[in-house]
């Protein structure tokens, strides 16, 4: 099993090799965002970039963002100690495109990263898409060994959008999931850790955000 340091390095290196600029983690307490007490996702520092209110000297970015989810909409605090995968502090690995590439390349990057760089078995991977996002579903089909679920219960509903006060930064979410069959460890035991959990008890999560190309 890779440590979170190895996962972080492999993730950042992959996207830098694919034309992304490595961007340092922003502070846990946002300095210019009155809507948040803590940074709770990797795209927080780019919220003003997506709607065009802020310009950056790059169109592709990759980051390892330190996050806290201990209140508000994204609150994991009540689940800490009861499951093997919830933490209040974690690092979110993210790749971002600001008008450079969109769903097709984002999905290709995600698939290559998971199956070739991390070596996850393709037959164990499944995906979810936003409930009306047939375009993303069709793009995933060229990679998937199993059909993408089309039932309402298996697809994300409208509540699966990434919530933010900036309308232009709201995203239709698509997730890739590795299906693992195992018996959950008892809370607090040595084995009660997620696949991407480091020895210090913080976990790594991955996200990808891309805004449409200018037409």
mmCIF file with all atom_site columns, C-alpha atoms in Angstrom:
data_model
loop_
_atom_site.group_PDB
_atom_site.id
_atom_site.type_symbol
_atom_site.label_atom_id
_atom_site.label_alt_id
_atom_site.label_comp_id
_atom_site.label_asym_id
_atom_site.label_entity_id
_atom_site.label_seq_id
_atom_site.pdbx_PDB_ins_code
_atom_site.Cartn_x
_atom_site.Cartn_y
_atom_site.Cartn_z
_atom_site.occupancy
_atom_site.B_iso_or_equiv
_atom_site.pdbx_formal_charge
_atom_site.auth_seq_id
_atom_site.auth_comp_id
_atom_site.auth_asym_id
_atom_site.auth_atom_id
_atom_site.pdbx_PDB_model_num
ATOM 1   C CA . UNK A 1 1   ? 0.000   0.000  0.000   1.00 0.00 ? 1   UNK A CA 1
ATOM 2   C CA . UNK A 1 2   ? 1.332   3.444  -0.942  1.00 0.00 ? 2   UNK A CA 1
ATOM 3   C CA . UNK A 1 3   ? 1.630   6.123  1.702   1.00 0.00 ? 3   UNK A CA 1
ATOM 4   C CA . UNK A 1 4   ? -0.137  9.444  1.226   1.00 0.00 ? 4   UNK A CA 1
ATOM 5   C CA . UNK A 1 5   ? 3.252   11.070 0.521   1.00 0.00 ? 5   UNK A CA 1
ATOM 6   C CA . UNK A 1 6   ? 3.794   8.673  -2.383  1.00 0.00 ? 6   UNK A CA 1
ATOM 7   C CA . UNK A 1 7   ? 0.251   9.231  -3.664  1.00 0.00 ? 7   UNK A CA 1
ATOM 8   C CA . UNK A 1 8   ? 0.682   13.014 -3.446  1.00 0.00 ? 8   UNK A CA 1
ATOM 9   C CA . UNK A 1 9   ? 3.997   12.960 -5.299  1.00 0.00 ? 9   UNK A CA 1
ATOM 10  C CA . UNK A 1 10  ? 2.744   10.646 -8.032  1.00 0.00 ? 10  UNK A CA 1
ATOM 11  C CA . UNK A 1 11  ? -0.424  12.721 -8.541  1.00 0.00 ? 11  UNK A CA 1
ATOM 12  C CA . UNK A 1 12  ? 1.351   16.077 -8.761  1.00 0.00 ? 12  UNK A CA 1
ATOM 13  C CA . UNK A 1 13  ? 4.116   14.696 -10.985 1.00 0.00 ? 13  UNK A CA 1
ATOM 14  C CA . UNK A 1 14  ? 1.583   13.184 -13.403 1.00 0.00 ? 14  UNK A CA 1
ATOM 15  C CA . UNK A 1 15  ? -0.266  16.453 -13.931 1.00 0.00 ? 15  UNK A CA 1
ATOM 16  C CA . UNK A 1 16  ? 2.879   18.592 -14.111 1.00 0.00 ? 16  UNK A CA 1
ATOM 17  C CA . UNK A 1 17  ? 4.039   16.262 -16.892 1.00 0.00 ? 17  UNK A CA 1
ATOM 18  C CA . UNK A 1 18  ? 0.725   16.989 -18.611 1.00 0.00 ? 18  UNK A CA 1
ATOM 19  C CA . UNK A 1 19  ? 1.152   20.757 -18.643 1.00 0.00 ? 19  UNK A CA 1
ATOM 20  C CA . UNK A 1 20  ? -0.266  21.698 -15.231 1.00 0.00 ? 20  UNK A CA 1
ATOM 21  C CA . UNK A 1 21  ? 1.308   24.238 -12.882 1.00 0.00 ? 21  UNK A CA 1
ATOM 22  C CA . UNK A 1 22  ? 1.806   22.992 -9.331  1.00 0.00 ? 22  UNK A CA 1
ATOM 23  C CA . UNK A 1 23  ? 0.030   25.445 -7.007  1.00 0.00 ? 23  UNK A CA 1
ATOM 24  C CA . UNK A 1 24  ? 0.778   25.437 -3.243  1.00 0.00 ? 24  UNK A CA 1
ATOM 25  C CA . UNK A 1 25  ? -1.977  24.710 -0.745  1.00 0.00 ? 25  UNK A CA 1
ATOM 26  C CA . UNK A 1 26  ? -3.839  27.831 0.357   1.00 0.00 ? 26  UNK A CA 1
ATOM 27  C CA . UNK A 1 27  ? -4.294  28.514 4.106   1.00 0.00 ? 27  UNK A CA 1
ATOM 28  C CA . UNK A 1 28  ? -6.789  26.433 6.102   1.00 0.00 ? 28  UNK A CA 1
ATOM 29  C CA . UNK A 1 29  ? -8.527  29.676 7.070   1.00 0.00 ? 29  UNK A CA 1
ATOM 30  C CA . UNK A 1 30  ? -9.361  31.532 3.827   1.00 0.00 ? 30  UNK A CA 1
ATOM 31  C CA . UNK A 1 31  ? -8.062  35.072 3.899   1.00 0.00 ? 31  UNK A CA 1
ATOM 32  C CA . UNK A 1 32  ? -10.498 36.593 1.409   1.00 0.00 ? 32  UNK A CA 1
ATOM 33  C CA . UNK A 1 33  ? -13.596 34.377 1.533   1.00 0.00 ? 33  UNK A CA 1
ATOM 34  C CA . UNK A 1 34  ? -16.235 35.408 4.100   1.00 0.00 ? 34  UNK A CA 1
ATOM 35  C CA . UNK A 1 35  ? -18.467 32.459 3.098   1.00 0.00 ? 35  UNK A CA 1
ATOM 36  C CA . UNK A 1 36  ? -16.161 29.856 4.674   1.00 0.00 ? 36  UNK A CA 1
ATOM 37  C CA . UNK A 1 37  ? -14.694 29.374 8.132   1.00 0.00 ? 37  UNK A CA 1
ATOM 38  C CA . UNK A 1 38  ? -12.266 26.722 6.847   1.00 0.00 ? 38  UNK A CA 1
ATOM 39  C CA . UNK A 1 39  ? -11.009 25.683 3.418   1.00 0.00 ? 39  UNK A CA 1
ATOM 40  C CA . UNK A 1 40  ? -13.021 22.540 2.708   1.00 0.00 ? 40  UNK A CA 1
ATOM 41  C CA . UNK A 1 41  ? -12.058 21.685 -0.887  1.00 0.00 ? 41  UNK A CA 1
ATOM 42  C CA . UNK A 1 42  ? -9.215  22.082 -3.349  1.00 0.00 ? 42  UNK A CA 1
ATOM 43  C CA . UNK A 1 43  ? -11.126 24.425 -5.634  1.00 0.00 ? 43  UNK A CA 1
ATOM 44  C CA . UNK A 1 44  ? -11.780 27.022 -2.910  1.00 0.00 ? 44  UNK A CA 1
ATOM 45  C CA . UNK A 1 45  ? -8.695  29.042 -3.837  1.00 0.00 ? 45  UNK A CA 1
ATOM 46  C CA . UNK A 1 46  ? -9.876  29.057 -7.474  1.00 0.00 ? 46  UNK A CA 1
ATOM 47  C CA . UNK A 1 47  ? -13.466 30.182 -6.830  1.00 0.00 ? 47  UNK A CA 1
ATOM 48  C CA . UNK A 1 48  ? -12.827 33.608 -8.334  1.00 0.00 ? 48  UNK A CA 1
ATOM 49  C CA . UNK A 1 49  ? -10.889 32.188 -11.283 1.00 0.00 ? 49  UNK A CA 1
ATOM 50  C CA . UNK A 1 50  ? -13.750 30.106 -12.691 1.00 0.00 ? 50  UNK A CA 1
ATOM 51  C CA . UNK A 1 51  ? -16.176 33.041 -13.156 1.00 0.00 ? 51  UNK A CA 1
ATOM 52  C CA . UNK A 1 52  ? -13.359 35.208 -14.558 1.00 0.00 ? 52  UNK A CA 1
ATOM 53  C CA . UNK A 1 53  ? -13.075 37.636 -11.617 1.00 0.00 ? 53  UNK A CA 1
ATOM 54  C CA . UNK A 1 54  ? -9.424  36.690 -11.060 1.00 0.00 ? 54  UNK A CA 1
ATOM 55  C CA . UNK A 1 55  ? -6.715  35.944 -13.613 1.00 0.00 ? 55  UNK A CA 1
ATOM 56  C CA . UNK A 1 56  ? -3.843  33.508 -13.118 1.00 0.00 ? 56  UNK A CA 1
ATOM 57  C CA . UNK A 1 57  ? -0.716  33.124 -15.286 1.00 0.00 ? 57  UNK A CA 1
ATOM 58  C CA . UNK A 1 58  ? -1.689  29.523 -16.106 1.00 0.00 ? 58  UNK A CA 1
ATOM 59  C CA . UNK A 1 59  ? -4.692  27.652 -17.512 1.00 0.00 ? 59  UNK A CA 1
ATOM 60  C CA . UNK A 1 60  ? -3.952  24.289 -15.900 1.00 0.00 ? 60  UNK A CA 1
ATOM 61  C CA . UNK A 1 61  ? -3.270  23.762 -12.199 1.00 0.00 ? 61  UNK A CA 1
ATOM 62  C CA . UNK A 1 62  ? -2.629  20.885 -9.814  1.00 0.00 ? 62  UNK A CA 1
ATOM 63  C CA . UNK A 1 63  ? -2.574  21.115 -6.035  1.00 0.00 ? 63  UNK A CA 1
ATOM 64  C CA . UNK A 1 64  ? -2.554  19.235 -2.761  1.00 0.00 ? 64  UNK A CA 1
ATOM 65  C CA . UNK A 1 65  ? -4.908  21.309 -0.637  1.00 0.00 ? 65  UNK A CA 1
ATOM 66  C CA . UNK A 1 66  ? -5.140  20.984 3.138   1.00 0.00 ? 66  UNK A CA 1
ATOM 67  C CA . UNK A 1 67  ? -8.830  20.887 4.112   1.00 0.00 ? 67  UNK A CA 1
ATOM 68  C CA . UNK A 1 68  ? -10.980 20.837 7.240   1.00 0.00 ? 68  UNK A CA 1
ATOM 69  C CA . UNK A 1 69  ? -14.560 19.611 7.284   1.00 0.00 ? 69  UNK A CA 1
ATOM 70  C CA . UNK A 1 70  ? -15.895 20.148 10.776  1.00 0.00 ? 70  UNK A CA 1
ATOM 71  C CA . UNK A 1 71  ? -19.104 22.098 10.216  1.00 0.00 ? 71  UNK A CA 1
ATOM 72  C CA . UNK A 1 72  ? -21.530 23.431 7.641   1.00 0.00 ? 72  UNK A CA 1
ATOM 73  C CA . UNK A 1 73  ? -22.662 21.502 4.545   1.00 0.00 ? 73  UNK A CA 1
ATOM 74  C CA . UNK A 1 74  ? -19.511 19.374 4.418   1.00 0.00 ? 74  UNK A CA 1
ATOM 75  C CA . UNK A 1 75  ? -19.305 18.116 7.998   1.00 0.00 ? 75  UNK A CA 1
ATOM 76  C CA . UNK A 1 76  ? -17.497 14.853 8.700   1.00 0.00 ? 76  UNK A CA 1
ATOM 77  C CA . UNK A 1 77  ? -17.069 15.467 12.425  1.00 0.00 ? 77  UNK A CA 1
ATOM 78  C CA . UNK A 1 78  ? -20.034 13.332 13.518  1.00 0.00 ? 78  UNK A CA 1
ATOM 79  C CA . UNK A 1 79  ? -18.681 10.309 11.625  1.00 0.00 ? 79  UNK A CA 1
ATOM 80  C CA . UNK A 1 80  ? -15.094 10.374 12.919  1.00 0.00 ? 80  UNK A CA 1
ATOM 81  C CA . UNK A 1 81  ? -14.414 7.217  14.916  1.00 0.00 ? 81  UNK A CA 1
ATOM 82  C CA . UNK A 1 82  ? -17.496 5.424  13.587  1.00 0.00 ? 82  UNK A CA 1
ATOM 83  C CA . UNK A 1 83  ? -16.186 4.639  10.096  1.00 0.00 ? 83  UNK A CA 1
ATOM 84  C CA . UNK A 1 84  ? -12.827 3.751  8.566   1.00 0.00 ? 84  UNK A CA 1
ATOM 85  C CA . UNK A 1 85  ? -12.811 6.648  6.113   1.00 0.00 ? 85  UNK A CA 1
ATOM 86  C CA . UNK A 1 86  ? -13.929 9.901  7.780   1.00 0.00 ? 86  UNK A CA 1
ATOM 87  C CA . UNK A 1 87  ? -11.464 12.569 8.915   1.00 0.00 ? 87  UNK A CA 1
ATOM 88  C CA . UNK A 1 88  ? -11.902 16.214 9.808   1.00 0.00 ? 88  UNK A CA 1
ATOM 89  C CA . UNK A 1 89  ? -8.497  17.141 8.340   1.00 0.00 ? 89  UNK A CA 1
ATOM 90  C CA . UNK A 1 90  ? -7.301  15.788 5.010   1.00 0.00 ? 90  UNK A CA 1
ATOM 91  C CA . UNK A 1 91  ? -5.509  16.707 1.805   1.00 0.00 ? 91  UNK A CA 1
ATOM 92  C CA . UNK A 1 92  ? -7.477  16.977 -1.421  1.00 0.00 ? 92  UNK A CA 1
ATOM 93  C CA . UNK A 1 93  ? -5.495  16.360 -4.583  1.00 0.00 ? 93  UNK A CA 1
ATOM 94  C CA . UNK A 1 94  ? -6.948  18.269 -7.511  1.00 0.00 ? 94  UNK A CA 1
ATOM 95  C CA . UNK A 1 95  ? -6.370  19.091 -11.163 1.00 0.00 ? 95  UNK A CA 1
ATOM 96  C CA . UNK A 1 96  ? -8.039  22.171 -12.618 1.00 0.00 ? 96  UNK A CA 1
ATOM 97  C CA . UNK A 1 97  ? -8.560  23.653 -16.068 1.00 0.00 ? 97  UNK A CA 1
ATOM 98  C CA . UNK A 1 98  ? -9.597  27.246 -16.684 1.00 0.00 ? 98  UNK A CA 1
ATOM 99  C CA . UNK A 1 99  ? -11.024 27.197 -20.202 1.00 0.00 ? 99  UNK A CA 1
ATOM 100 C CA . UNK A 1 100 ? -8.265  24.924 -21.537 1.00 0.00 ? 100 UNK A CA 1
ATOM 101 C CA . UNK A 1 101 ? -9.771  21.420 -21.461 1.00 0.00 ? 101 UNK A CA 1
ATOM 102 C CA . UNK A 1 102 ? -13.142 20.057 -20.407 1.00 0.00 ? 102 UNK A CA 1
ATOM 103 C CA . UNK A 1 103 ? -14.883 16.761 -19.670 1.00 0.00 ? 103 UNK A CA 1
ATOM 104 C CA . UNK A 1 104 ? -13.258 14.656 -22.378 1.00 0.00 ? 104 UNK A CA 1
ATOM 105 C CA . UNK A 1 105 ? -9.663  15.349 -21.342 1.00 0.00 ? 105 UNK A CA 1
ATOM 106 C CA . UNK A 1 106 ? -10.507 15.432 -17.615 1.00 0.00 ? 106 UNK A CA 1
ATOM 107 C CA . UNK A 1 107 ? -11.964 11.925 -17.857 1.00 0.00 ? 107 UNK A CA 1
ATOM 108 C CA . UNK A 1 108 ? -9.025  10.657 -19.933 1.00 0.00 ? 108 UNK A CA 1
ATOM 109 C CA . UNK A 1 109 ? -6.592  12.067 -17.356 1.00 0.00 ? 109 UNK A CA 1
ATOM 110 C CA . UNK A 1 110 ? -8.518  10.462 -14.482 1.00 0.00 ? 110 UNK A CA 1
ATOM 111 C CA . UNK A 1 111 ? -8.609  7.052  -16.153 1.00 0.00 ? 111 UNK A CA 1
ATOM 112 C CA . UNK A 1 112 ? -4.927  7.022  -17.063 1.00 0.00 ? 112 UNK A CA 1
ATOM 113 C CA . UNK A 1 113 ? -3.939  8.212  -13.581 1.00 0.00 ? 113 UNK A CA 1
ATOM 114 C CA . UNK A 1 114 ? -5.996  5.556  -11.811 1.00 0.00 ? 114 UNK A CA 1
ATOM 115 C CA . UNK A 1 115 ? -5.226  2.575  -14.016 1.00 0.00 ? 115 UNK A CA 1
ATOM 116 C CA . UNK A 1 116 ? -1.668  3.230  -15.231 1.00 0.00 ? 116 UNK A CA 1
ATOM 117 C CA . UNK A 1 117 ? -0.050  5.482  -12.625 1.00 0.00 ? 117 UNK A CA 1
ATOM 118 C CA . UNK A 1 118 ? -1.736  3.986  -9.547  1.00 0.00 ? 118 UNK A CA 1
ATOM 119 C CA . UNK A 1 119 ? -2.283  0.573  -11.086 1.00 0.00 ? 119 UNK A CA 1
ATOM 120 C CA . UNK A 1 120 ? -5.885  0.120  -9.958  1.00 0.00 ? 120 UNK A CA 1
ATOM 121 C CA . UNK A 1 121 ? -7.635  -2.835 -11.666 1.00 0.00 ? 121 UNK A CA 1
ATOM 122 C CA . UNK A 1 122 ? -9.973  -1.400 -14.336 1.00 0.00 ? 122 UNK A CA 1
ATOM 123 C CA . UNK A 1 123 ? -12.551 -4.108 -13.713 1.00 0.00 ? 123 UNK A CA 1
ATOM 124 C CA . UNK A 1 124 ? -12.925 -2.889 -10.122 1.00 0.00 ? 124 UNK A CA 1
ATOM 125 C CA . UNK A 1 125 ? -13.692 0.698  -11.108 1.00 0.00 ? 125 UNK A CA 1
ATOM 126 C CA . UNK A 1 126 ? -17.163 2.152  -11.466 1.00 0.00 ? 126 UNK A CA 1
ATOM 127 C CA . UNK A 1 127 ? -18.323 5.739  -11.937 1.00 0.00 ? 127 UNK A CA 1
ATOM 128 C CA . UNK A 1 128 ? -21.181 8.029  -11.053 1.00 0.00 ? 128 UNK A CA 1
ATOM 129 C CA . UNK A 1 129 ? -22.317 11.050 -13.052 1.00 0.00 ? 129 UNK A CA 1
ATOM 130 C CA . UNK A 1 130 ? -24.689 13.943 -12.507 1.00 0.00 ? 130 UNK A CA 1
ATOM 131 C CA . UNK A 1 131 ? -28.222 12.731 -13.194 1.00 0.00 ? 131 UNK A CA 1
ATOM 132 C CA . UNK A 1 132 ? -28.696 14.592 -16.513 1.00 0.00 ? 132 UNK A CA 1
ATOM 133 C CA . UNK A 1 133 ? -25.088 14.478 -17.702 1.00 0.00 ? 133 UNK A CA 1
ATOM 134 C CA . UNK A 1 134 ? -25.371 12.036 -20.606 1.00 0.00 ? 134 UNK A CA 1
ATOM 135 C CA . UNK A 1 135 ? -22.278 13.555 -22.201 1.00 0.00 ? 135 UNK A CA 1
ATOM 136 C CA . UNK A 1 136 ? -20.071 12.527 -19.270 1.00 0.00 ? 136 UNK A CA 1
ATOM 137 C CA . UNK A 1 137 ? -21.692 9.076  -19.192 1.00 0.00 ? 137 UNK A CA 1
ATOM 138 C CA . UNK A 1 138 ? -20.901 8.557  -22.891 1.00 0.00 ? 138 UNK A CA 1
ATOM 139 C CA . UNK A 1 139 ? -17.303 9.693  -22.396 1.00 0.00 ? 139 UNK A CA 1
ATOM 140 C CA . UNK A 1 140 ? -16.810 7.239  -19.528 1.00 0.00 ? 140 UNK A CA 1
ATOM 141 C CA . UNK A 1 141 ? -18.217 4.337  -21.547 1.00 0.00 ? 141 UNK A CA 1
ATOM 142 C CA . UNK A 1 142 ? -15.146 4.151  -23.772 1.00 0.00 ? 142 UNK A CA 1
ATOM 143 C CA . UNK A 1 143 ? -13.092 3.203  -20.712 1.00 0.00 ? 143 UNK A CA 1
ATOM 144 C CA . UNK A 1 144 ? -15.402 1.187  -18.500 1.00 0.00 ? 144 UNK A CA 1
ATOM 145 C CA . UNK A 1 145 ? -15.465 -2.606 -18.282 1.00 0.00 ? 145 UNK A CA 1
ATOM 146 C CA . UNK A 1 146 ? -18.915 -2.458 -16.709 1.00 0.00 ? 146 UNK A CA 1
ATOM 147 C CA . UNK A 1 147 ? -21.957 -0.450 -17.801 1.00 0.00 ? 147 UNK A CA 1
ATOM 148 C CA . UNK A 1 148 ? -22.537 2.902  -16.152 1.00 0.00 ? 148 UNK A CA 1
ATOM 149 C CA . UNK A 1 149 ? -25.584 2.702  -13.923 1.00 0.00 ? 149 UNK A CA 1
ATOM 150 C CA . UNK A 1 150 ? -28.522 4.605  -15.339 1.00 0.00 ? 150 UNK A CA 1
ATOM 151 C CA . UNK A 1 151 ? -31.037 4.222  -12.528 1.00 0.00 ? 151 UNK A CA 1
ATOM 152 C CA . UNK A 1 152 ? -31.937 7.294  -10.490 1.00 0.00 ? 152 UNK A CA 1
ATOM 153 C CA . UNK A 1 153 ? -30.564 5.707  -7.330  1.00 0.00 ? 153 UNK A CA 1
ATOM 154 C CA . UNK A 1 154 ? -27.157 5.026  -8.887  1.00 0.00 ? 154 UNK A CA 1
ATOM 155 C CA . UNK A 1 155 ? -26.674 8.423  -10.492 1.00 0.00 ? 155 UNK A CA 1
ATOM 156 C CA . UNK A 1 156 ? -26.062 11.601 -8.615  1.00 0.00 ? 156 UNK A CA 1
ATOM 157 C CA . UNK A 1 157 ? -29.022 13.869 -8.058  1.00 0.00 ? 157 UNK A CA 1
ATOM 158 C CA . UNK A 1 158 ? -28.902 17.647 -8.281  1.00 0.00 ? 158 UNK A CA 1
ATOM 159 C CA . UNK A 1 159 ? -27.660 17.718 -4.673  1.00 0.00 ? 159 UNK A CA 1
ATOM 160 C CA . UNK A 1 160 ? -24.440 16.142 -5.969  1.00 0.00 ? 160 UNK A CA 1
ATOM 161 C CA . UNK A 1 161 ? -23.304 19.480 -7.329  1.00 0.00 ? 161 UNK A CA 1
ATOM 162 C CA . UNK A 1 162 ? -20.328 21.116 -5.664  1.00 0.00 ? 162 UNK A CA 1
ATOM 163 C CA . UNK A 1 163 ? -22.005 23.923 -3.722  1.00 0.00 ? 163 UNK A CA 1
ATOM 164 C CA . UNK A 1 164 ? -20.561 27.439 -3.804  1.00 0.00 ? 164 UNK A CA 1
ATOM 165 C CA . UNK A 1 165 ? -22.050 30.939 -3.759  1.00 0.00 ? 165 UNK A CA 1
ATOM 166 C CA . UNK A 1 166 ? -20.302 31.633 -7.112  1.00 0.00 ? 166 UNK A CA 1
ATOM 167 C CA . UNK A 1 167 ? -22.710 30.316 -9.797  1.00 0.00 ? 167 UNK A CA 1
ATOM 168 C CA . UNK A 1 168 ? -19.998 29.989 -12.459 1.00 0.00 ? 168 UNK A CA 1
ATOM 169 C CA . UNK A 1 169 ? -17.991 27.705 -10.182 1.00 0.00 ? 169 UNK A CA 1
ATOM 170 C CA . UNK A 1 170 ? -20.797 25.218 -9.564  1.00 0.00 ? 170 UNK A CA 1
ATOM 171 C CA . UNK A 1 171 ? -19.946 21.916 -11.161 1.00 0.00 ? 171 UNK A CA 1
ATOM 172 C CA . UNK A 1 172 ? -21.704 18.770 -12.349 1.00 0.00 ? 172 UNK A CA 1
ATOM 173 C CA . UNK A 1 173 ? -19.788 16.162 -10.453 1.00 0.00 ? 173 UNK A CA 1
ATOM 174 C CA . UNK A 1 174 ? -18.531 12.865 -11.839 1.00 0.00 ? 174 UNK A CA 1
ATOM 175 C CA . UNK A 1 175 ? -16.825 10.397 -9.516  1.00 0.00 ? 175 UNK A CA 1
ATOM 176 C CA . UNK A 1 176 ? -14.716 7.291  -10.083 1.00 0.00 ? 176 UNK A CA 1
ATOM 177 C CA . UNK A 1 177 ? -14.960 4.662  -7.373  1.00 0.00 ? 177 UNK A CA 1
ATOM 178 C CA . UNK A 1 178 ? -12.965 1.509  -6.696  1.00 0.00 ? 178 UNK A CA 1
ATOM 179 C CA . UNK A 1 179 ? -15.172 -1.325 -5.532  1.00 0.00 ? 179 UNK A CA 1
ATOM 180 C CA . UNK A 1 180 ? -13.508 -3.327 -2.782  1.00 0.00 ? 180 UNK A CA 1
ATOM 181 C CA . UNK A 1 181 ? -14.991 -6.302 -0.973  1.00 0.00 ? 181 UNK A CA 1
ATOM 182 C CA . UNK A 1 182 ? -13.746 -6.485 2.597   1.00 0.00 ? 182 UNK A CA 1
ATOM 183 C CA . UNK A 1 183 ? -14.944 -6.692 6.174   1.00 0.00 ? 183 UNK A CA 1
ATOM 184 C CA . UNK A 1 184 ? -14.801 -3.228 7.795   1.00 0.00 ? 184 UNK A CA 1
ATOM 185 C CA . UNK A 1 185 ? -12.368 -2.987 10.671  1.00 0.00 ? 185 UNK A CA 1
ATOM 186 C CA . UNK A 1 186 ? -13.550 -1.961 14.100  1.00 0.00 ? 186 UNK A CA 1
ATOM 187 C CA . UNK A 1 187 ? -13.219 1.792  14.771  1.00 0.00 ? 187 UNK A CA 1
ATOM 188 C CA . UNK A 1 188 ? -9.880  2.569  16.365  1.00 0.00 ? 188 UNK A CA 1
ATOM 189 C CA . UNK A 1 189 ? -8.187  -0.664 15.257  1.00 0.00 ? 189 UNK A CA 1
ATOM 190 C CA . UNK A 1 190 ? -4.886  -0.699 13.384  1.00 0.00 ? 190 UNK A CA 1
ATOM 191 C CA . UNK A 1 191 ? -6.669  -1.648 10.141  1.00 0.00 ? 191 UNK A CA 1
ATOM 192 C CA . UNK A 1 192 ? -9.349  1.041  10.330  1.00 0.00 ? 192 UNK A CA 1
ATOM 193 C CA . UNK A 1 193 ? -7.772  3.208  7.639   1.00 0.00 ? 193 UNK A CA 1
ATOM 194 C CA . UNK A 1 194 ? -8.753  4.155  4.126   1.00 0.00 ? 194 UNK A CA 1
ATOM 195 C CA . UNK A 1 195 ? -6.686  3.028  1.149   1.00 0.00 ? 195 UNK A CA 1
ATOM 196 C CA . UNK A 1 196 ? -5.106  6.461  0.754   1.00 0.00 ? 196 UNK A CA 1
ATOM 197 C CA . UNK A 1 197 ? -4.551  7.135  4.434   1.00 0.00 ? 197 UNK A CA 1
ATOM 198 C CA . UNK A 1 198 ? -1.121  8.095  5.679   1.00 0.00 ? 198 UNK A CA 1
ATOM 199 C CA . UNK A 1 199 ? 0.488   6.892  8.873   1.00 0.00 ? 199 UNK A CA 1
ATOM 200 C CA . UNK A 1 200 ? -0.303  10.209 10.530  1.00 0.00 ? 200 UNK A CA 1
ATOM 201 C CA . UNK A 1 201 ? -4.043  9.681  10.143  1.00 0.00 ? 201 UNK A CA 1
ATOM 202 C CA . UNK A 1 202 ? -4.800  12.186 7.389   1.00 0.00 ? 202 UNK A CA 1
ATOM 203 C CA . UNK A 1 203 ? -6.210  11.039 4.092   1.00 0.00 ? 203 UNK A CA 1
ATOM 204 C CA . UNK A 1 204 ? -5.814  12.034 0.463   1.00 0.00 ? 204 UNK A CA 1
ATOM 205 C CA . UNK A 1 205 ? -8.788  12.696 -1.763  1.00 0.00 ? 205 UNK A CA 1
ATOM 206 C CA . UNK A 1 206 ? -8.754  13.431 -5.490  1.00 0.00 ? 206 UNK A CA 1
ATOM 207 C CA . UNK A 1 207 ? -10.840 15.861 -7.515  1.00 0.00 ? 207 UNK A CA 1
ATOM 208 C CA . UNK A 1 208 ? -10.879 17.266 -11.014 1.00 0.00 ? 208 UNK A CA 1
ATOM 209 C CA . UNK A 1 209 ? -12.490 20.550 -12.084 1.00 0.00 ? 209 UNK A CA 1
ATOM 210 C CA . UNK A 1 210 ? -12.677 21.979 -15.584 1.00 0.00 ? 210 UNK A CA 1
ATOM 211 C CA . UNK A 1 211 ? -14.594 24.913 -17.009 1.00 0.00 ? 211 UNK A CA 1
ATOM 212 C CA . UNK A 1 212 ? -15.827 24.818 -20.644 1.00 0.00 ? 212 UNK A CA 1
ATOM 213 C CA . UNK A 1 213 ? -13.530 26.044 -23.389 1.00 0.00 ? 213 UNK A CA 1
ATOM 214 C CA . UNK A 1 214 ? -14.281 29.488 -24.756 1.00 0.00 ? 214 UNK A CA 1
ATOM 215 C CA . UNK A 1 215 ? -16.339 29.272 -27.943 1.00 0.00 ? 215 UNK A CA 1
#
